[in-house]
Short mmCIF file of C-alpha atoms in Angstrom, two decimals:
data_model
loop_
_atom_site.label_atom_id
_atom_site.label_comp_id
_atom_site.label_asym_id
_atom_site.label_seq_id
_atom_site.Cartn_x
_atom_site.Cartn_y
_atom_site.Cartn_z
CA MET O 75 -44.50 -45.44 -7.57
CA LYS O 76 -43.32 -46.22 -11.08
CA PRO O 77 -40.02 -48.03 -11.68
CA ILE O 78 -37.11 -45.77 -12.63
CA ALA O 79 -35.56 -46.32 -16.08
CA ALA O 80 -31.92 -47.34 -15.56
CA ASP O 81 -30.65 -45.04 -18.32
CA ARG O 82 -32.24 -42.00 -16.61
CA LEU O 83 -30.99 -42.70 -13.08
CA LEU O 84 -28.77 -39.91 -11.73
CA LEU O 85 -28.39 -40.80 -8.07
CA GLU O 86 -29.21 -43.52 -5.58
CA GLU O 87 -28.14 -43.03 -1.98
CA LEU O 88 -29.18 -44.10 1.53
CA VAL O 89 -29.44 -41.55 4.33
CA PRO O 90 -29.69 -43.35 7.70
CA GLY O 91 -32.09 -42.00 10.34
CA GLY O 92 -30.68 -38.96 12.14
CA HIS O 93 -28.13 -38.11 9.45
CA HIS O 94 -27.99 -35.20 7.01
CA TRP O 95 -27.40 -34.65 3.30
CA SER O 96 -27.29 -31.90 0.70
CA GLY O 97 -26.95 -31.77 -3.06
CA LEU O 98 -27.79 -30.00 -6.30
CA LEU O 99 -30.88 -31.16 -8.20
CA ARG O 100 -30.98 -29.52 -11.61
CA ARG O 101 -34.06 -28.16 -13.37
CA GLY O 102 -35.85 -31.12 -14.96
CA SER O 103 -34.67 -33.79 -12.50
CA VAL O 104 -36.92 -35.72 -10.13
CA LEU O 105 -36.00 -36.80 -6.58
CA ARG O 106 -37.86 -39.62 -4.81
CA LEU O 107 -37.63 -39.87 -1.02
CA THR O 108 -38.57 -43.35 0.27
CA ASP O 109 -39.29 -44.04 3.95
CA LEU O 110 -37.43 -47.32 4.54
CA GLN O 111 -38.74 -48.40 7.96
CA GLY O 112 -41.84 -46.24 8.47
CA GLY O 113 -42.07 -43.17 10.70
CA ALA O 114 -39.32 -41.25 8.87
CA ASN O 115 -39.02 -37.49 9.15
CA VAL O 116 -37.05 -35.51 6.57
CA SER O 117 -36.56 -31.85 7.55
CA THR O 118 -35.87 -30.24 4.18
CA LEU O 119 -34.94 -26.83 2.80
CA PHE O 120 -34.62 -25.65 -0.82
CA TYR O 121 -32.40 -22.85 -2.18
CA HIS O 122 -32.03 -21.55 -5.72
CA HIS O 123 -28.58 -22.96 -6.47
CA ASP O 124 -27.50 -20.05 -8.70
CA GLU O 125 -28.58 -17.34 -6.22
CA LYS O 126 -28.92 -18.70 -2.72
CA LEU O 127 -30.65 -15.59 -1.37
CA GLU O 128 -33.71 -17.04 -3.09
CA ARG O 129 -35.12 -19.88 -1.00
CA TYR O 130 -38.17 -21.94 -0.06
CA ASN O 131 -40.71 -19.69 1.60
CA MET O 132 -43.24 -21.42 3.82
CA PRO O 133 -45.80 -18.57 3.98
CA ASP O 134 -45.67 -17.89 0.23
CA THR O 135 -46.07 -21.62 -0.49
CA LEU O 136 -49.07 -21.99 1.83
CA LYS O 137 -50.81 -18.73 0.88
CA ALA O 138 -50.56 -19.26 -2.87
CA GLN O 139 -52.21 -22.68 -2.63
CA HIS O 140 -54.56 -22.03 0.34
CA THR O 141 -53.13 -25.07 2.08
CA ALA O 142 -51.40 -25.65 5.40
CA TYR O 143 -49.71 -28.95 4.39
CA LEU O 144 -48.11 -30.37 1.25
CA THR O 145 -48.98 -33.36 -0.95
CA ALA O 146 -49.11 -34.34 -4.65
CA GLY O 147 -50.18 -31.42 -6.85
CA HIS O 148 -48.61 -28.82 -4.58
CA THR O 149 -45.49 -26.84 -5.41
CA CYS O 150 -42.80 -25.33 -3.17
CA HIS O 151 -42.63 -21.59 -3.90
CA SER O 152 -39.52 -19.46 -3.49
CA ASP O 153 -39.66 -16.02 -1.88
CA MET O 154 -39.23 -14.57 -5.40
CA GLY O 155 -42.56 -15.77 -6.79
CA ARG O 156 -41.15 -18.81 -8.57
CA VAL O 157 -41.45 -22.60 -8.23
CA LEU O 158 -38.42 -24.42 -6.84
CA CYS O 159 -40.01 -27.89 -7.05
CA SER O 160 -43.34 -29.65 -7.59
CA ILE O 161 -44.69 -32.66 -5.71
CA VAL O 162 -45.54 -34.97 -8.61
CA ALA O 163 -46.28 -38.16 -6.62
CA ASP O 164 -46.99 -38.92 -2.97
CA SER O 165 -48.20 -42.04 -1.17
CA VAL O 166 -48.30 -40.30 2.23
CA GLY O 167 -50.89 -37.54 1.73
CA TRP O 168 -49.69 -34.94 4.23
CA HIS O 169 -46.27 -33.43 4.87
CA ASP O 170 -45.79 -30.95 7.73
CA THR O 171 -44.82 -27.35 7.00
CA TRP O 172 -45.15 -25.78 10.47
CA CYS O 173 -42.97 -27.36 13.08
CA GLY O 174 -39.36 -26.76 12.00
CA ALA O 175 -36.37 -28.89 12.93
CA VAL O 176 -35.58 -30.37 16.33
CA ASP O 177 -32.54 -28.88 18.11
CA ALA O 178 -29.81 -30.35 20.35
CA GLU O 179 -31.46 -29.36 23.63
CA GLN O 180 -34.81 -30.88 22.62
CA VAL O 181 -33.11 -34.14 21.61
CA ARG O 182 -31.17 -34.25 24.89
CA ALA O 183 -34.30 -33.55 26.96
CA LYS O 184 -36.41 -36.16 25.16
CA TYR O 185 -33.96 -39.00 24.45
CA GLY O 186 -31.02 -38.42 26.80
CA ASP O 187 -27.32 -37.76 26.34
CA THR O 188 -25.15 -39.58 23.85
CA SER O 189 -21.71 -38.87 22.45
CA PHE O 190 -19.72 -39.93 19.44
CA GLN O 191 -16.94 -41.19 21.77
CA GLN O 192 -19.32 -43.75 23.31
CA GLN O 193 -21.89 -44.52 20.62
CA ARG O 194 -19.99 -43.76 17.43
CA ASN O 195 -22.47 -43.18 14.61
CA ASP O 196 -25.36 -44.37 16.77
CA MET O 197 -25.21 -41.11 18.73
CA TYR O 198 -28.38 -39.01 18.75
CA ARG O 199 -28.39 -36.18 16.24
CA ASN O 200 -30.67 -33.21 15.79
CA GLY O 201 -32.19 -31.64 12.69
CA ARG O 202 -31.11 -28.06 13.28
CA ASP O 203 -27.42 -28.94 13.54
CA GLY O 204 -27.71 -31.35 10.60
CA LEU O 205 -29.14 -28.57 8.44
CA LEU O 206 -26.53 -26.07 9.66
CA VAL O 207 -23.65 -28.48 8.91
CA GLU O 208 -24.90 -29.01 5.36
CA LEU O 209 -25.59 -25.28 4.87
CA GLY O 210 -22.02 -24.57 5.97
CA LYS O 211 -20.71 -26.69 3.08
CA TRP O 212 -22.28 -24.25 0.63
CA GLY O 213 -21.19 -21.04 2.38
CA LEU O 214 -24.53 -20.63 4.11
CA GLY O 215 -25.34 -20.44 7.83
CA LYS O 216 -27.78 -19.55 10.56
CA ARG O 217 -29.11 -16.54 8.67
CA ASP O 218 -30.21 -18.87 5.88
CA LEU O 219 -32.12 -21.27 8.14
CA VAL O 220 -35.86 -20.64 7.59
CA ALA O 221 -39.04 -22.64 8.23
CA ASN O 222 -38.60 -26.05 6.55
CA VAL O 223 -40.79 -28.87 5.24
CA ASN O 224 -40.95 -32.05 7.34
CA PHE O 225 -41.61 -34.79 4.79
CA PHE O 226 -43.48 -37.91 6.08
CA SER O 227 -44.68 -36.14 9.27
CA LYS O 228 -48.19 -34.94 10.10
CA ALA O 229 -49.37 -32.58 12.82
CA VAL O 230 -53.00 -31.47 12.85
CA CYS O 231 -54.64 -28.62 14.75
CA ASP O 232 -57.95 -28.18 16.58
CA GLU O 233 -60.14 -25.07 16.36
CA THR O 234 -57.99 -23.21 18.90
CA GLY O 235 -54.82 -23.97 16.92
CA GLY O 236 -53.60 -26.62 19.37
CA LEU O 237 -51.32 -29.13 17.62
CA ARG O 238 -51.38 -32.93 17.75
CA PHE O 239 -48.70 -35.13 16.15
CA VAL O 240 -50.20 -38.05 14.20
CA GLU O 241 -48.31 -41.26 15.01
CA GLY O 242 -47.93 -44.08 12.48
CA HIS O 243 -48.59 -41.67 9.60
CA SER O 244 -45.90 -42.84 7.18
CA ARG O 245 -45.29 -46.56 6.67
CA ALA O 246 -42.32 -48.53 5.35
CA GLY O 247 -42.13 -48.04 1.58
CA ASP O 248 -44.06 -44.76 1.49
CA ALA O 249 -42.53 -42.25 -0.92
CA VAL O 250 -42.80 -38.69 -2.20
CA GLU O 251 -41.45 -37.39 -5.54
CA LEU O 252 -40.19 -33.85 -6.16
CA ARG O 253 -39.69 -32.51 -9.68
CA PHE O 254 -37.27 -29.59 -9.76
CA GLU O 255 -38.32 -26.54 -11.77
CA MET O 256 -35.14 -24.59 -10.92
CA ASN O 257 -31.53 -25.58 -10.22
CA THR O 258 -32.03 -26.27 -6.53
CA LEU O 259 -29.77 -26.90 -3.56
CA VAL O 260 -31.55 -29.46 -1.37
CA VAL O 261 -30.53 -29.59 2.29
CA LEU O 262 -32.06 -32.22 4.56
CA SER O 263 -31.86 -33.97 7.91
CA THR O 264 -33.47 -37.28 8.87
CA ALA O 265 -33.56 -36.48 12.62
CA PRO O 266 -36.92 -36.92 14.44
CA HIS O 267 -39.79 -34.45 14.16
CA PRO O 268 -39.89 -31.92 17.06
CA LEU O 269 -43.35 -33.09 18.20
CA ASP O 270 -42.78 -36.86 17.80
CA PRO O 271 -43.82 -38.24 21.22
CA LYS O 272 -42.04 -41.61 20.89
CA PRO O 273 -39.71 -41.84 23.91
CA ARG O 274 -37.04 -43.84 22.07
CA TYR O 275 -34.67 -42.28 19.53
CA ALA O 276 -35.10 -44.45 16.43
CA PRO O 277 -35.51 -42.27 13.31
CA ALA O 278 -36.04 -44.17 10.07
CA GLY O 279 -33.64 -43.98 7.17
CA VAL O 280 -34.64 -42.81 3.70
CA ARG O 281 -33.51 -43.71 0.20
CA LEU O 282 -32.83 -40.87 -2.24
CA SER O 283 -33.33 -41.71 -5.92
CA ALA O 284 -32.97 -39.06 -8.62
CA TRP O 285 -33.50 -39.31 -12.35
CA ARG O 286 -33.90 -37.16 -15.42
CA GLY O 287 -37.59 -36.32 -15.78
CA ASP O 288 -39.89 -35.53 -18.68
CA PRO O 289 -40.49 -31.91 -19.78
CA VAL O 290 -43.35 -30.14 -17.98
CA THR O 291 -46.47 -30.09 -20.15
CA ALA O 292 -49.04 -27.30 -20.40
CA ASP O 293 -51.63 -29.49 -18.66
CA ASP O 294 -49.28 -30.51 -15.84
CA ALA O 295 -51.28 -31.21 -12.65
CA CYS O 296 -49.07 -29.05 -10.42
CA ARG O 297 -49.07 -26.16 -12.88
CA THR O 298 -52.85 -26.18 -13.40
CA ARG O 299 -53.79 -26.87 -9.78
CA CYS O 300 -54.60 -23.19 -9.20
CA PRO O 301 -54.03 -19.90 -11.08
CA GLN O 302 -51.40 -18.98 -8.49
CA ASN O 303 -49.27 -21.99 -9.47
CA GLY O 304 -49.72 -21.14 -13.16
CA ARG O 305 -48.37 -17.62 -12.55
CA ALA O 306 -45.46 -18.96 -10.47
CA PHE O 307 -44.55 -21.31 -13.37
CA ALA O 308 -44.78 -18.31 -15.74
CA ASN O 309 -42.38 -16.39 -13.48
CA THR O 310 -40.01 -19.38 -13.45
CA GLU O 311 -40.06 -19.69 -17.24
CA ARG O 312 -39.48 -15.95 -17.60
CA PHE O 313 -36.42 -16.27 -15.33
CA TYR O 314 -34.90 -19.02 -17.48
CA ALA O 315 -35.85 -17.31 -20.76
CA VAL O 316 -33.95 -14.08 -20.11
CA MET A 297 -64.14 -21.14 21.71
CA THR A 298 -63.92 -17.64 23.20
CA PRO A 299 -60.44 -16.15 22.82
CA HIS A 300 -58.50 -15.57 26.01
CA LEU A 301 -58.53 -11.77 26.36
CA ILE A 302 -56.39 -9.92 28.87
CA GLU A 303 -56.42 -6.15 29.32
CA SER A 304 -53.33 -4.24 30.34
CA PRO A 305 -52.99 -2.08 33.48
CA LEU A 306 -50.36 0.12 31.78
CA ASP A 307 -51.09 3.84 31.42
CA PRO A 308 -50.14 5.46 28.09
CA ARG A 309 -49.16 8.62 29.98
CA GLN A 310 -46.36 6.63 31.61
CA ALA A 311 -44.96 5.29 28.31
CA VAL A 312 -41.34 6.10 27.46
CA LEU A 313 -42.12 5.87 23.73
CA ASP A 314 -45.40 6.73 22.00
CA GLN A 315 -45.34 6.90 18.20
CA VAL A 316 -47.71 6.45 15.28
CA CYS A 317 -46.60 4.37 12.28
CA ARG A 318 -48.51 5.40 9.18
CA ALA A 319 -50.19 2.93 6.85
CA GLY A 320 -47.59 1.31 4.61
CA ASP A 321 -44.56 2.55 6.57
CA PRO A 322 -41.85 0.46 8.21
CA TRP A 323 -40.88 1.01 11.86
CA MET A 324 -37.83 -0.14 13.75
CA ALA A 325 -36.77 0.21 17.38
CA THR A 326 -34.91 -1.57 20.16
CA VAL A 327 -36.93 -2.81 23.15
CA ARG A 328 -34.87 -3.72 26.21
CA ALA A 329 -35.35 -6.80 28.39
CA GLY A 330 -38.16 -6.09 30.87
CA GLN A 331 -39.73 -3.34 28.76
CA THR A 332 -43.23 -3.83 27.35
CA LEU A 333 -44.24 -3.02 23.76
CA ARG A 334 -47.87 -2.33 22.90
CA ILE A 335 -49.03 -2.46 19.27
CA LEU A 336 -52.39 -0.69 18.99
CA ASP A 337 -54.70 -1.15 16.00
CA LEU A 338 -56.02 2.42 15.68
CA GLU A 339 -58.73 1.92 13.05
CA GLY A 340 -59.18 -1.87 13.04
CA ASN A 341 -58.27 -4.93 10.95
CA GLN A 342 -54.77 -3.74 10.20
CA ALA A 343 -52.09 -6.42 9.63
CA VAL A 344 -48.88 -5.56 11.46
CA ASP A 345 -46.09 -7.65 9.91
CA THR A 346 -43.43 -7.98 12.59
CA LEU A 347 -39.97 -9.51 12.96
CA PHE A 348 -37.75 -9.63 16.05
CA TYR A 349 -33.96 -9.94 16.28
CA SER A 350 -31.73 -10.35 19.31
CA ALA A 351 -30.09 -6.94 19.80
CA ALA A 352 -26.91 -8.70 20.95
CA ASP A 353 -26.70 -11.21 18.07
CA PRO A 354 -28.91 -10.49 15.04
CA GLU A 355 -28.33 -14.04 13.75
CA GLU A 356 -30.68 -15.04 16.56
CA ARG A 357 -34.17 -14.03 15.47
CA TYR A 358 -37.86 -14.77 15.80
CA SER A 359 -38.61 -18.28 14.51
CA ALA A 360 -42.15 -19.08 13.45
CA ALA A 361 -41.44 -22.84 13.43
CA ASP A 362 -39.91 -22.84 16.94
CA THR A 363 -42.78 -20.70 18.22
CA ILE A 364 -45.41 -23.02 16.72
CA ALA A 365 -43.74 -26.29 17.79
CA ARG A 366 -42.68 -25.16 21.29
CA ASN A 367 -46.10 -23.68 22.10
CA ALA A 368 -47.72 -26.66 20.28
CA ARG A 369 -50.16 -24.10 18.86
CA LEU A 370 -50.63 -22.42 15.47
CA TYR A 371 -52.04 -19.08 16.65
CA LEU A 372 -50.58 -16.50 19.02
CA GLY A 373 -52.47 -14.95 21.94
CA ALA A 374 -52.17 -14.02 25.60
CA GLY A 375 -49.58 -16.28 27.25
CA SER A 376 -47.85 -17.22 23.97
CA ARG A 377 -44.09 -17.19 24.18
CA LEU A 378 -42.24 -16.08 21.07
CA TYR A 379 -39.17 -18.26 20.54
CA SER A 380 -35.95 -17.47 18.74
CA SER A 381 -34.09 -19.58 16.20
CA GLU A 382 -31.90 -20.64 19.16
CA GLY A 383 -34.93 -21.98 21.05
CA ARG A 384 -34.92 -19.15 23.62
CA VAL A 385 -37.90 -17.04 24.67
CA MET A 386 -37.60 -13.57 23.09
CA LEU A 387 -40.92 -12.07 24.19
CA THR A 388 -44.10 -13.07 26.03
CA ILE A 389 -47.58 -11.83 25.09
CA THR A 390 -48.76 -10.35 28.40
CA ALA A 391 -51.96 -8.63 27.26
CA ASP A 392 -54.21 -9.05 24.24
CA THR A 393 -57.64 -7.57 23.51
CA CYS A 394 -57.85 -9.05 19.97
CA GLY A 395 -57.61 -12.80 20.68
CA ARG A 396 -55.66 -14.29 17.83
CA HIS A 397 -52.59 -13.39 15.80
CA ASP A 398 -51.12 -15.17 12.77
CA THR A 399 -47.63 -16.65 12.47
CA LEU A 400 -48.12 -18.70 9.25
CA GLY A 401 -49.13 -16.14 6.63
CA GLY A 402 -45.88 -14.20 6.28
CA ALA A 403 -45.44 -10.86 4.55
CA CYS A 404 -46.61 -9.79 1.12
CA SER A 405 -43.91 -9.06 -1.44
CA ALA A 406 -43.78 -7.64 -4.95
CA GLU A 407 -42.92 -11.12 -6.22
CA SER A 408 -45.49 -13.11 -4.25
CA ASN A 409 -48.16 -10.59 -5.28
CA THR A 410 -47.47 -11.57 -8.92
CA THR A 411 -48.35 -15.19 -8.10
CA ARG A 412 -51.22 -14.51 -5.69
CA TYR A 413 -53.03 -11.80 -7.65
CA ALA A 414 -51.68 -11.00 -11.15
CA LEU A 415 -48.31 -10.80 -12.91
CA GLU A 416 -48.71 -7.03 -13.41
CA LYS A 417 -49.02 -6.36 -9.64
CA ARG A 418 -45.25 -6.43 -9.21
CA SER A 419 -44.86 -2.66 -8.96
CA MET A 420 -47.30 -2.31 -6.06
CA HIS A 421 -46.18 -1.41 -2.53
CA SER A 422 -45.41 -4.47 -0.38
CA CYS A 423 -44.23 -5.48 3.09
CA ARG A 424 -40.97 -7.11 2.10
CA ASP A 425 -40.08 -3.97 0.15
CA SER A 426 -40.83 -2.03 3.36
CA PHE A 427 -38.64 -4.37 5.41
CA LEU A 428 -35.77 -3.90 2.93
CA HIS A 429 -36.28 -0.12 2.94
CA ALA A 430 -35.96 -0.10 6.73
CA MET A 431 -32.89 -2.33 6.50
CA CYS A 432 -31.23 0.29 4.26
CA HIS A 433 -32.10 3.30 6.40
CA CYS A 434 -32.61 2.43 10.09
CA HIS A 435 -29.59 2.47 12.40
CA GLU A 436 -30.84 -0.69 14.16
CA ALA A 437 -30.44 -2.56 10.86
CA THR A 438 -27.46 -0.86 9.22
CA SER A 439 -25.34 -1.15 12.38
CA ARG A 440 -26.00 -4.90 12.39
CA ARG A 441 -25.76 -5.37 8.60
CA LEU A 442 -29.27 -6.83 8.41
CA GLY A 443 -30.44 -7.66 4.87
CA LYS A 444 -32.59 -9.98 2.82
CA ARG A 445 -30.93 -13.08 4.35
CA ASP A 446 -32.48 -12.02 7.65
CA LEU A 447 -36.07 -11.97 6.37
CA ALA A 448 -37.68 -15.08 7.85
CA PRO A 449 -41.40 -15.89 8.28
CA ASN A 450 -42.92 -13.12 10.44
CA ILE A 451 -45.86 -12.53 12.76
CA ASN A 452 -48.98 -10.78 11.47
CA PHE A 453 -50.50 -9.14 14.50
CA PHE A 454 -54.31 -8.75 14.26
CA MET A 455 -54.50 -11.09 11.25
CA ASN A 456 -56.83 -14.10 11.33
CA VAL A 457 -55.54 -17.03 9.22
CA PRO A 458 -57.40 -20.11 10.46
CA VAL A 459 -56.38 -23.63 9.48
CA THR A 460 -59.13 -26.23 9.23
CA PRO A 461 -58.67 -29.76 10.65
CA GLN A 462 -58.44 -30.86 6.97
CA GLY A 463 -55.43 -28.57 6.52
CA ASP A 464 -56.99 -25.79 4.45
CA LEU A 465 -55.55 -22.34 5.00
CA GLN A 466 -58.17 -19.60 5.07
CA PHE A 467 -57.97 -15.84 5.13
CA ALA A 468 -60.90 -15.02 7.36
CA ASP A 469 -62.42 -11.68 8.20
CA GLY A 470 -60.38 -9.83 10.76
CA ILE A 471 -61.32 -10.19 14.40
CA SER A 472 -59.64 -6.92 15.32
CA ALA A 473 -61.37 -3.56 15.73
CA PRO A 474 -60.42 0.07 16.46
CA GLY A 475 -58.53 0.28 19.75
CA LYS A 476 -57.62 -3.43 20.03
CA TYR A 477 -54.04 -4.05 21.11
CA VAL A 478 -51.44 -6.68 21.89
CA GLU A 479 -48.69 -6.26 24.49
CA LEU A 480 -45.36 -8.05 24.56
CA ARG A 481 -42.81 -8.14 27.37
CA ALA A 482 -39.27 -8.45 26.07
CA GLU A 483 -37.35 -11.30 27.74
CA MET A 484 -34.09 -10.21 26.04
CA ASP A 485 -33.00 -7.00 24.31
CA VAL A 486 -34.78 -7.18 20.95
CA VAL A 487 -34.78 -5.19 17.73
CA VAL A 488 -38.33 -4.84 16.40
CA LEU A 489 -38.91 -4.53 12.64
CA ILE A 490 -42.46 -3.72 11.52
CA SER A 491 -44.04 -3.26 8.13
CA ASN A 492 -47.48 -1.76 8.72
CA CYS A 493 -48.96 -3.77 5.86
CA PRO A 494 -49.65 -1.67 2.74
CA GLN A 495 -51.66 -4.46 1.11
CA LEU A 496 -54.11 -3.14 -1.50
CA ASN A 497 -54.89 -6.55 -3.02
CA ASN A 498 -56.33 -8.36 -0.02
CA PRO A 499 -59.83 -7.73 1.37
CA CYS A 500 -58.65 -8.45 4.95
CA ASN A 501 -58.58 -4.72 5.72
CA ALA A 502 -61.23 -3.68 3.20
CA TYR A 503 -58.41 -2.49 0.86
CA ASN A 504 -57.83 0.30 3.37
CA PRO A 505 -54.47 0.18 5.19
CA THR A 506 -54.56 2.30 8.36
CA PRO A 507 -52.06 3.62 10.93
CA ILE A 508 -50.99 1.89 14.15
CA ARG A 509 -49.69 3.28 17.46
CA LEU A 510 -46.62 1.90 19.23
CA LEU A 511 -45.94 2.40 22.92
CA VAL A 512 -43.10 1.18 25.16
CA TRP A 513 -43.06 1.12 28.98
CA ASP A 514 -40.10 0.53 31.23
CA ARG A 515 -40.11 -2.36 33.70
CA PRO A 516 -42.27 -1.32 36.70
CA ALA A 517 -40.17 0.08 39.56
CA ALA A 518 -41.66 -2.44 42.02
CA GLU A 519 -40.09 -5.42 40.20
#
């Protein structure tokens, strides 16, 4: 990953494992997620900030690009035929799009009971509630919770569709960079992946770094990856032109 | 691997509901806990885009991610349990003569058709337009104020969307045929929303959308 020019830096923030975060990333900015300890999972959702009924759509994203996972060169499509963000760099190679966010009951069953009264901020947290808490801060709720991306996590399937979680997939220092093509509300949780078999609750923290990016060129790798992405960029430009 | 096929003992003459949904039409109904819904592919290789909502609390709805992660499986078939966004079982697939159903591919829309096929396809008929039409007109939706916020990734019954071990998503030839069906037992009162896919851009049904038949049986008296 390239160093970030100090005069372009917009944001630098640590999100400990198990916590949650949300924020606005404007069109033209780039967000880098860095896995600090290895084995991070970042359950992430994207909403068009100006019209939150438009949001990341897992099936549209996968169908347009004939892929079942995300990596550099892929884009995250909205349900309105536009590009919310592009993955412009990735040292991991595979980010899960299938498995959703872990909920309170799954965390309790796998890792046991904790409470804030006893453990303070070391209590076990779950991705679904983390996402719902952040959504609530923007006037959104359960109805807005859709299938999310799980950055840094990999689950593969066999010929019958049976899933297997790949352990040790992301290592300390691995990173993925998202370039925003629309004004986007990013909502994320760093709670464990639902299929992570590790018996101990120890989700890794991530660093968020955002900066002002360069304009998208006509030969941009995400835009030219497939005709479908080219048309989604055209739709996005049409939206901002009118 | 041979799909796990299970035939149903239920007799259509005993059904309490028996309707045909034409190609391209939406369909909406409530199925009560214990009742069984059969979706029958009348002419073969139809894609039946389906969403489920809890009748008691429409904010609880079918969740593709929960269904995939909790079954630890990408495809749906006999024995699959369909989970809600609250992690509860909404329905169980109790019979299936097709063998595989898709929960990744979602529904076509006017907007996604512009990216997938061509910018000028926007005016063509699409499933998400059908869902929204039903949400404006069907009592099951209007009484619960269902709208676009409630459109989450859906099931495509009879669709075959295999994923390779390398992670490529393919749209394979259909494995359905005339007369194939899937049966679901409701484990809670559910509202069913179907768009009988009007897709004219995708070769999956030979550019020929066809009707489906929907049947509902009450819980057997012996139970």
